[in-house]
Amino acid sequence: MSEIPTDLVDSLLREPSPVVVGHVTPDADCLAAMLALKLGIEHATGRPVRCALPPGSVSQKLAFMLELAPVEVAGADQCRSAERLVVCDTAKRTRMNLPDSLQKDESLPWFIINIDHHASNTMFGRINWVDPDAGSTSELIHRLFVRAEWNITPVVATLLYAGIASDTVGFSLSNTTADTLAAAAGLVRHGADVAFVGDRLWRHRTQNEFELQRIIYDNTRLVASGRIALSTASYEEIVRTGCSAADVDDQVEIPRSLAGAEIVLLFTEGVKGQTRINLRSKSDVGVLELAASLGGGGHFAAAGAVLKMPVSQALEKVLPLAEKYLKKL
């Protein structure tokens, strides 16, 4: 368990109008960390905190989190003028979920507070609290609330519990530690609605999301003598379901469910001509090195990358690399 930087809490409270940011296509852990941190800072300072969430950022599945904690969205001008950005669950600066006009602008002199648990984090902040041993960034935010003695309301508890439960896939992965379970138990004691979170994360699909899952199931197959499980969804297939790039996340669990696969790959073209690759491993093989070779990052057993090419080309490029990677190991 890494120590919280001594100046972190003071730095979070010093800026009169900080902007909280997550990564592109935020998952449940990212959103939970952002929203809980926003509520914590607001309660401690009495000042409003904005979040950077460009249009189309949040999936249909995770919209309930914004219903729990409505946000005032920071536009491009507000992000540009902010002195301080608090960045959650984001491995590198270029992955920050900012308005398009700021997405690749690395010249802006922000004071960045970087809170994350990705092993591939590039330490891009002025203050970096990165703990790869934490099961989720939400677990870190819970630790921060306890250290700062901030009020953990039932809403905060429910958000952080959702983030922790999601990133551990219901406390079923190897990133579930005793500290993870202790944090979850503490959040339940503070009023986290376990049944509500379970329903929204795993038993609540719109027809559009269900149709997208159907496509992922139909396109799932085993290759490399069963050692690699993969699936795909082209831009046309995703659009046809009424979904978008924001709705692609935990569908990687579909090919991951196949017995015998050591590496799992999900290729999705949520943006035309751009393929997102979700990588997972089910053994001690690891996928971080493979993701890094594609310009991506993440964790030892869960990583990702983005290639500027359609799904068919990405599959042709990545599958031979994955097979070679397995042979090398």
Short mmCIF file of C-alpha atoms in Angstrom, two decimals:
data_model
loop_
_atom_site.label_atom_id
_atom_site.label_comp_id
_atom_site.label_asym_id
_atom_site.label_seq_id
_atom_site.Cartn_x
_atom_site.Cartn_y
_atom_site.Cartn_z
CA MET A 1 0.00 0.00 0.00
CA SER A 2 1.67 3.22 -1.14
CA GLU A 3 1.64 6.29 1.08
CA ILE A 4 -0.56 9.25 0.18
CA PRO A 5 1.76 12.17 -0.76
CA THR A 6 1.99 14.56 2.17
CA ASP A 7 0.92 17.60 0.14
CA LEU A 8 -1.90 15.89 -1.77
CA VAL A 9 -4.88 16.85 0.39
CA ASP A 10 -3.72 20.46 0.77
CA SER A 11 -3.19 20.71 -2.99
CA LEU A 12 -6.66 19.36 -3.69
CA LEU A 13 -8.25 22.03 -1.49
CA ARG A 14 -6.06 24.97 -2.48
CA GLU A 15 -7.42 25.68 -5.97
CA PRO A 16 -10.71 27.68 -5.91
CA SER A 17 -12.06 26.00 -9.06
CA PRO A 18 -10.28 22.72 -9.86
CA VAL A 19 -11.41 20.54 -12.75
CA VAL A 20 -11.62 16.78 -12.21
CA VAL A 21 -10.71 14.70 -15.26
CA GLY A 22 -10.70 10.99 -16.10
CA HIS A 23 -9.62 8.94 -19.08
CA VAL A 24 -11.21 8.73 -22.52
CA THR A 25 -14.32 6.50 -22.51
CA PRO A 26 -14.43 6.40 -18.70
CA ASP A 27 -15.35 3.10 -17.07
CA ALA A 28 -17.13 2.66 -13.74
CA ASP A 29 -13.94 2.96 -11.69
CA CYS A 30 -12.92 6.17 -13.44
CA LEU A 31 -16.35 7.79 -13.07
CA ALA A 32 -16.69 6.70 -9.46
CA ALA A 33 -13.31 8.14 -8.55
CA MET A 34 -14.07 11.43 -10.34
CA LEU A 35 -17.53 11.91 -8.88
CA ALA A 36 -16.64 10.89 -5.34
CA LEU A 37 -13.58 13.16 -5.38
CA LYS A 38 -15.69 16.05 -6.66
CA LEU A 39 -18.18 15.54 -3.81
CA GLY A 40 -15.39 15.26 -1.25
CA ILE A 41 -13.67 18.47 -2.33
CA GLU A 42 -16.99 20.34 -2.47
CA HIS A 43 -17.93 19.21 1.04
CA ALA A 44 -14.51 20.16 2.41
CA THR A 45 -14.32 23.59 0.76
CA GLY A 46 -17.90 24.65 0.12
CA ARG A 47 -16.87 25.52 -3.44
CA PRO A 48 -18.25 23.93 -6.65
CA VAL A 49 -16.05 21.54 -8.59
CA ARG A 50 -16.51 20.88 -12.29
CA CYS A 51 -15.76 17.67 -14.19
CA ALA A 52 -14.45 17.34 -17.73
CA LEU A 53 -16.92 15.02 -19.48
CA PRO A 54 -17.19 15.90 -23.18
CA PRO A 55 -20.49 14.94 -24.89
CA GLY A 56 -20.84 11.21 -25.50
CA SER A 57 -18.32 10.27 -22.81
CA VAL A 58 -20.59 8.25 -20.55
CA SER A 59 -22.08 4.92 -21.58
CA GLN A 60 -25.76 4.08 -21.31
CA LYS A 61 -24.86 1.50 -18.65
CA LEU A 62 -23.10 4.02 -16.39
CA ALA A 63 -25.56 6.90 -16.72
CA PHE A 64 -26.88 5.99 -13.26
CA MET A 65 -23.67 7.32 -11.73
CA LEU A 66 -24.39 10.81 -13.03
CA GLU A 67 -27.92 10.49 -11.65
CA LEU A 68 -26.41 9.77 -8.23
CA ALA A 69 -24.00 12.71 -8.48
CA PRO A 70 -25.00 15.29 -11.10
CA VAL A 71 -22.07 17.33 -12.38
CA GLU A 72 -21.46 20.72 -13.89
CA VAL A 73 -19.41 19.91 -16.97
CA ALA A 74 -16.29 21.96 -17.61
CA GLY A 75 -16.14 23.21 -21.18
CA ALA A 76 -13.01 23.93 -23.19
CA ASP A 77 -12.62 27.49 -21.86
CA GLN A 78 -13.01 26.39 -18.24
CA CYS A 79 -10.52 23.55 -18.69
CA ARG A 80 -8.05 25.86 -20.41
CA SER A 81 -8.25 28.51 -17.70
CA ALA A 82 -8.10 26.09 -14.76
CA GLU A 83 -4.86 26.28 -12.84
CA ARG A 84 -5.25 22.78 -11.41
CA LEU A 85 -6.47 19.51 -12.93
CA VAL A 86 -7.14 16.49 -10.76
CA VAL A 87 -6.74 13.49 -13.05
CA CYS A 88 -8.16 10.11 -12.00
CA ASP A 89 -7.48 6.61 -13.33
CA THR A 90 -5.51 7.86 -16.35
CA ALA A 91 -2.15 6.35 -17.32
CA LYS A 92 -0.80 9.19 -19.46
CA ARG A 93 -1.53 12.81 -20.23
CA THR A 94 -2.65 12.20 -23.82
CA ARG A 95 -5.44 9.91 -22.54
CA MET A 96 -7.14 12.65 -20.51
CA ASN A 97 -10.82 13.01 -21.42
CA LEU A 98 -10.75 16.67 -22.40
CA PRO A 99 -12.70 18.63 -25.01
CA ASP A 100 -11.41 17.94 -28.54
CA SER A 101 -9.66 21.32 -28.86
CA LEU A 102 -7.47 20.50 -25.84
CA GLN A 103 -7.01 16.77 -26.32
CA LYS A 104 -3.48 16.88 -27.71
CA ASP A 105 -2.33 20.25 -26.41
CA GLU A 106 0.56 19.47 -24.04
CA SER A 107 1.66 23.12 -23.78
CA LEU A 108 -0.95 24.22 -21.23
CA PRO A 109 0.79 24.80 -17.87
CA TRP A 110 -1.66 22.97 -15.63
CA PHE A 111 -0.74 21.89 -12.12
CA ILE A 112 -1.76 18.25 -12.50
CA ILE A 113 -2.57 15.99 -9.57
CA ASN A 114 -2.34 12.42 -10.88
CA ILE A 115 -4.21 9.70 -8.92
CA ASP A 116 -4.10 6.26 -10.51
CA HIS A 117 -3.43 2.55 -10.14
CA HIS A 118 -2.15 1.64 -13.63
CA ALA A 119 1.29 0.02 -13.72
CA SER A 120 2.01 1.86 -16.98
CA ASN A 121 1.35 5.34 -15.56
CA THR A 122 3.91 7.84 -16.93
CA MET A 123 3.93 10.02 -13.78
CA PHE A 124 2.81 13.07 -15.77
CA GLY A 125 1.61 15.08 -12.76
CA ARG A 126 3.22 17.64 -10.48
CA ILE A 127 1.91 15.41 -7.70
CA ASN A 128 1.70 11.70 -8.50
CA TRP A 129 -0.08 9.17 -6.32
CA VAL A 130 0.12 5.96 -8.31
CA ASP A 131 -0.33 2.60 -6.59
CA PRO A 132 -0.31 -0.38 -9.00
CA ASP A 133 -1.08 -2.70 -6.09
CA ALA A 134 -4.49 -1.09 -5.54
CA GLY A 135 -7.39 -2.97 -7.08
CA SER A 136 -8.89 0.24 -8.46
CA THR A 137 -8.57 4.01 -8.35
CA SER A 138 -11.81 4.05 -6.34
CA GLU A 139 -9.97 2.12 -3.64
CA LEU A 140 -7.39 4.92 -3.54
CA ILE A 141 -10.09 7.59 -3.31
CA HIS A 142 -11.64 5.72 -0.39
CA ARG A 143 -8.24 5.70 1.30
CA LEU A 144 -8.00 9.46 0.65
CA PHE A 145 -11.42 10.11 2.22
CA VAL A 146 -10.35 8.21 5.34
CA ARG A 147 -7.01 10.03 5.60
CA ALA A 148 -8.56 13.47 5.02
CA GLU A 149 -11.46 12.66 7.37
CA TRP A 150 -13.97 13.65 4.70
CA ASN A 151 -17.59 12.65 5.13
CA ILE A 152 -18.39 9.38 3.33
CA THR A 153 -22.07 9.83 2.52
CA PRO A 154 -24.22 6.96 1.20
CA VAL A 155 -23.87 8.46 -2.30
CA VAL A 156 -20.07 8.58 -2.08
CA ALA A 157 -20.06 5.06 -0.62
CA THR A 158 -22.27 3.72 -3.43
CA LEU A 159 -20.13 5.35 -6.12
CA LEU A 160 -16.84 4.04 -4.75
CA TYR A 161 -18.28 0.59 -4.11
CA ALA A 162 -19.40 0.50 -7.76
CA GLY A 163 -15.91 1.48 -8.92
CA ILE A 164 -14.23 -1.18 -6.80
CA ALA A 165 -16.74 -3.91 -7.68
CA SER A 166 -16.49 -3.13 -11.39
CA ASP A 167 -12.69 -3.09 -11.65
CA THR A 168 -12.43 -6.38 -9.77
CA VAL A 169 -15.36 -7.87 -11.76
CA GLY A 170 -17.36 -8.52 -8.64
CA PHE A 171 -14.29 -9.18 -6.46
CA SER A 172 -13.33 -12.14 -8.67
CA LEU A 173 -9.95 -11.10 -10.10
CA SER A 174 -6.42 -11.29 -8.73
CA ASN A 175 -6.42 -7.53 -8.04
CA THR A 176 -8.88 -8.24 -5.21
CA THR A 177 -6.76 -7.98 -2.07
CA ALA A 178 -7.53 -7.92 1.63
CA ASP A 179 -7.30 -4.12 1.43
CA THR A 180 -9.83 -4.14 -1.43
CA LEU A 181 -12.30 -6.19 0.57
CA ALA A 182 -11.74 -4.05 3.66
CA ALA A 183 -12.45 -0.90 1.64
CA ALA A 184 -15.64 -2.43 0.23
CA ALA A 185 -16.77 -3.47 3.70
CA GLY A 186 -16.15 0.03 5.01
CA LEU A 187 -18.19 1.51 2.19
CA VAL A 188 -21.08 -0.84 2.92
CA ARG A 189 -20.98 0.32 6.55
CA HIS A 190 -21.27 3.90 5.23
CA GLY A 191 -24.40 3.05 3.26
CA ALA A 192 -23.25 1.73 -0.12
CA ASP A 193 -26.28 0.22 -1.89
CA VAL A 194 -24.85 -3.18 -2.85
CA ALA A 195 -27.99 -4.52 -4.53
CA PHE A 196 -28.46 -1.35 -6.58
CA VAL A 197 -24.86 -1.44 -7.79
CA GLY A 198 -25.08 -5.14 -8.65
CA ASP A 199 -28.27 -4.57 -10.59
CA ARG A 200 -26.94 -1.62 -12.60
CA LEU A 201 -23.55 -3.13 -13.37
CA TRP A 202 -24.58 -6.69 -14.23
CA ARG A 203 -28.35 -7.03 -14.55
CA HIS A 204 -29.48 -3.87 -16.34
CA ARG A 205 -29.05 -3.72 -20.12
CA THR A 206 -30.88 -1.60 -22.66
CA GLN A 207 -32.01 -3.32 -25.84
CA ASN A 208 -29.19 -1.52 -27.68
CA GLU A 209 -26.56 -2.84 -25.29
CA PHE A 210 -28.06 -6.32 -25.50
CA GLU A 211 -27.81 -6.26 -29.30
CA LEU A 212 -24.15 -5.22 -29.05
CA GLN A 213 -23.50 -8.14 -26.71
CA ARG A 214 -25.18 -10.44 -29.22
CA ILE A 215 -22.71 -9.29 -31.90
CA ILE A 216 -19.74 -9.86 -29.60
CA TYR A 217 -21.00 -13.37 -28.82
CA ASP A 218 -21.56 -14.15 -32.52
CA ASN A 219 -18.05 -12.93 -33.45
CA THR A 220 -16.22 -14.71 -30.60
CA ARG A 221 -13.82 -17.49 -31.52
CA LEU A 222 -10.73 -19.37 -30.38
CA VAL A 223 -7.47 -19.33 -32.33
CA ALA A 224 -3.87 -20.44 -31.75
CA SER A 225 -4.96 -23.93 -30.67
CA GLY A 226 -7.40 -22.42 -28.21
CA ARG A 227 -4.81 -20.28 -26.41
CA ILE A 228 -6.28 -16.98 -27.70
CA ALA A 229 -9.94 -15.98 -27.49
CA LEU A 230 -11.03 -12.96 -29.50
CA SER A 231 -14.02 -11.08 -30.72
CA THR A 232 -14.71 -8.06 -32.90
CA ALA A 233 -17.29 -5.38 -33.58
CA SER A 234 -16.90 -3.12 -36.60
CA TYR A 235 -18.03 0.48 -36.73
CA GLU A 236 -21.05 -0.50 -38.83
CA GLU A 237 -22.02 -3.25 -36.38
CA ILE A 238 -21.78 -0.94 -33.37
CA VAL A 239 -23.75 1.87 -35.04
CA ARG A 240 -26.41 -0.60 -36.19
CA THR A 241 -27.18 -1.48 -32.57
CA GLY A 242 -27.62 2.17 -31.63
CA CYS A 243 -24.52 2.08 -29.42
CA SER A 244 -21.35 4.17 -29.54
CA ALA A 245 -17.71 3.97 -28.48
CA ALA A 246 -18.77 4.91 -24.94
CA ASP A 247 -20.82 1.71 -24.68
CA VAL A 248 -17.87 -0.59 -25.36
CA ASP A 249 -16.13 -1.74 -22.20
CA ASP A 250 -16.90 -4.92 -20.30
CA GLN A 251 -17.88 -6.88 -23.42
CA VAL A 252 -14.33 -8.26 -23.25
CA GLU A 253 -15.72 -10.56 -20.54
CA ILE A 254 -17.57 -12.48 -23.29
CA PRO A 255 -14.50 -13.99 -25.03
CA ARG A 256 -12.79 -14.06 -21.64
CA SER A 257 -15.35 -16.63 -20.48
CA LEU A 258 -14.03 -19.29 -22.88
CA ALA A 259 -12.16 -22.04 -21.07
CA GLY A 260 -8.52 -22.61 -21.98
CA ALA A 261 -7.73 -19.18 -23.41
CA GLU A 262 -4.60 -17.57 -22.01
CA ILE A 263 -4.92 -14.26 -23.87
CA VAL A 264 -8.20 -12.50 -24.67
CA LEU A 265 -8.55 -9.77 -27.32
CA LEU A 266 -11.55 -7.60 -28.12
CA PHE A 267 -11.34 -5.40 -31.24
CA THR A 268 -13.99 -2.66 -31.46
CA GLU A 269 -14.25 0.21 -33.93
CA GLY A 270 -16.33 2.68 -31.95
CA VAL A 271 -14.90 5.54 -34.02
CA LYS A 272 -14.72 4.93 -37.74
CA GLY A 273 -11.18 4.01 -38.78
CA GLN A 274 -9.97 3.67 -35.17
CA THR A 275 -9.87 0.35 -33.33
CA ARG A 276 -9.74 -0.04 -29.59
CA ILE A 277 -8.18 -3.27 -28.37
CA ASN A 278 -9.02 -4.61 -24.93
CA LEU A 279 -6.47 -7.19 -23.78
CA ARG A 280 -6.89 -9.61 -20.89
CA SER A 281 -5.03 -12.67 -19.63
CA LYS A 282 -6.35 -15.60 -17.64
CA SER A 283 -3.04 -16.99 -16.43
CA ASP A 284 0.38 -15.73 -15.40
CA VAL A 285 1.11 -14.77 -19.03
CA GLY A 286 0.26 -11.08 -18.70
CA VAL A 287 -0.67 -8.68 -21.51
CA LEU A 288 0.89 -5.38 -20.50
CA GLU A 289 4.03 -5.95 -22.57
CA LEU A 290 1.93 -6.79 -25.63
CA ALA A 291 -0.25 -3.70 -25.14
CA ALA A 292 2.86 -1.52 -24.73
CA SER A 293 4.23 -2.82 -28.04
CA LEU A 294 1.05 -1.42 -29.64
CA GLY A 295 1.44 1.96 -27.95
CA GLY A 296 -0.98 1.17 -25.14
CA GLY A 297 -0.75 0.39 -21.45
CA GLY A 298 -2.64 -0.70 -18.37
CA HIS A 299 -2.08 -3.53 -15.91
CA PHE A 300 -0.26 -6.87 -16.00
CA ALA A 301 -3.44 -8.85 -16.76
CA ALA A 302 -5.71 -6.11 -18.16
CA ALA A 303 -4.53 -3.58 -20.71
CA GLY A 304 -5.56 -1.73 -23.83
CA ALA A 305 -4.38 0.03 -26.96
CA VAL A 306 -5.82 2.09 -29.81
CA LEU A 307 -4.79 1.70 -33.45
CA LYS A 308 -5.74 4.15 -36.20
CA MET A 309 -7.11 1.55 -38.57
CA PRO A 310 -10.38 -0.36 -39.03
CA VAL A 311 -11.05 -3.60 -37.18
CA SER A 312 -10.11 -5.88 -40.09
CA GLN A 313 -6.66 -4.32 -40.42
CA ALA A 314 -6.10 -4.23 -36.66
CA LEU A 315 -6.92 -7.92 -36.43
CA GLU A 316 -4.43 -8.72 -39.19
CA LYS A 317 -1.75 -6.70 -37.43
CA VAL A 318 -2.27 -7.76 -33.84
CA LEU A 319 -3.15 -11.46 -34.02
CA PRO A 320 0.25 -12.56 -35.40
CA LEU A 321 1.95 -10.44 -32.71
CA ALA A 322 -0.17 -12.08 -30.01
CA GLU A 323 0.65 -15.56 -31.33
CA LYS A 324 4.36 -14.72 -31.46
CA TYR A 325 4.14 -13.29 -27.95
CA LEU A 326 2.66 -16.53 -26.63
CA LYS A 327 5.33 -18.63 -28.33
CA LYS A 328 8.09 -16.46 -26.85
CA LEU A 329 6.70 -17.04 -23.38
#
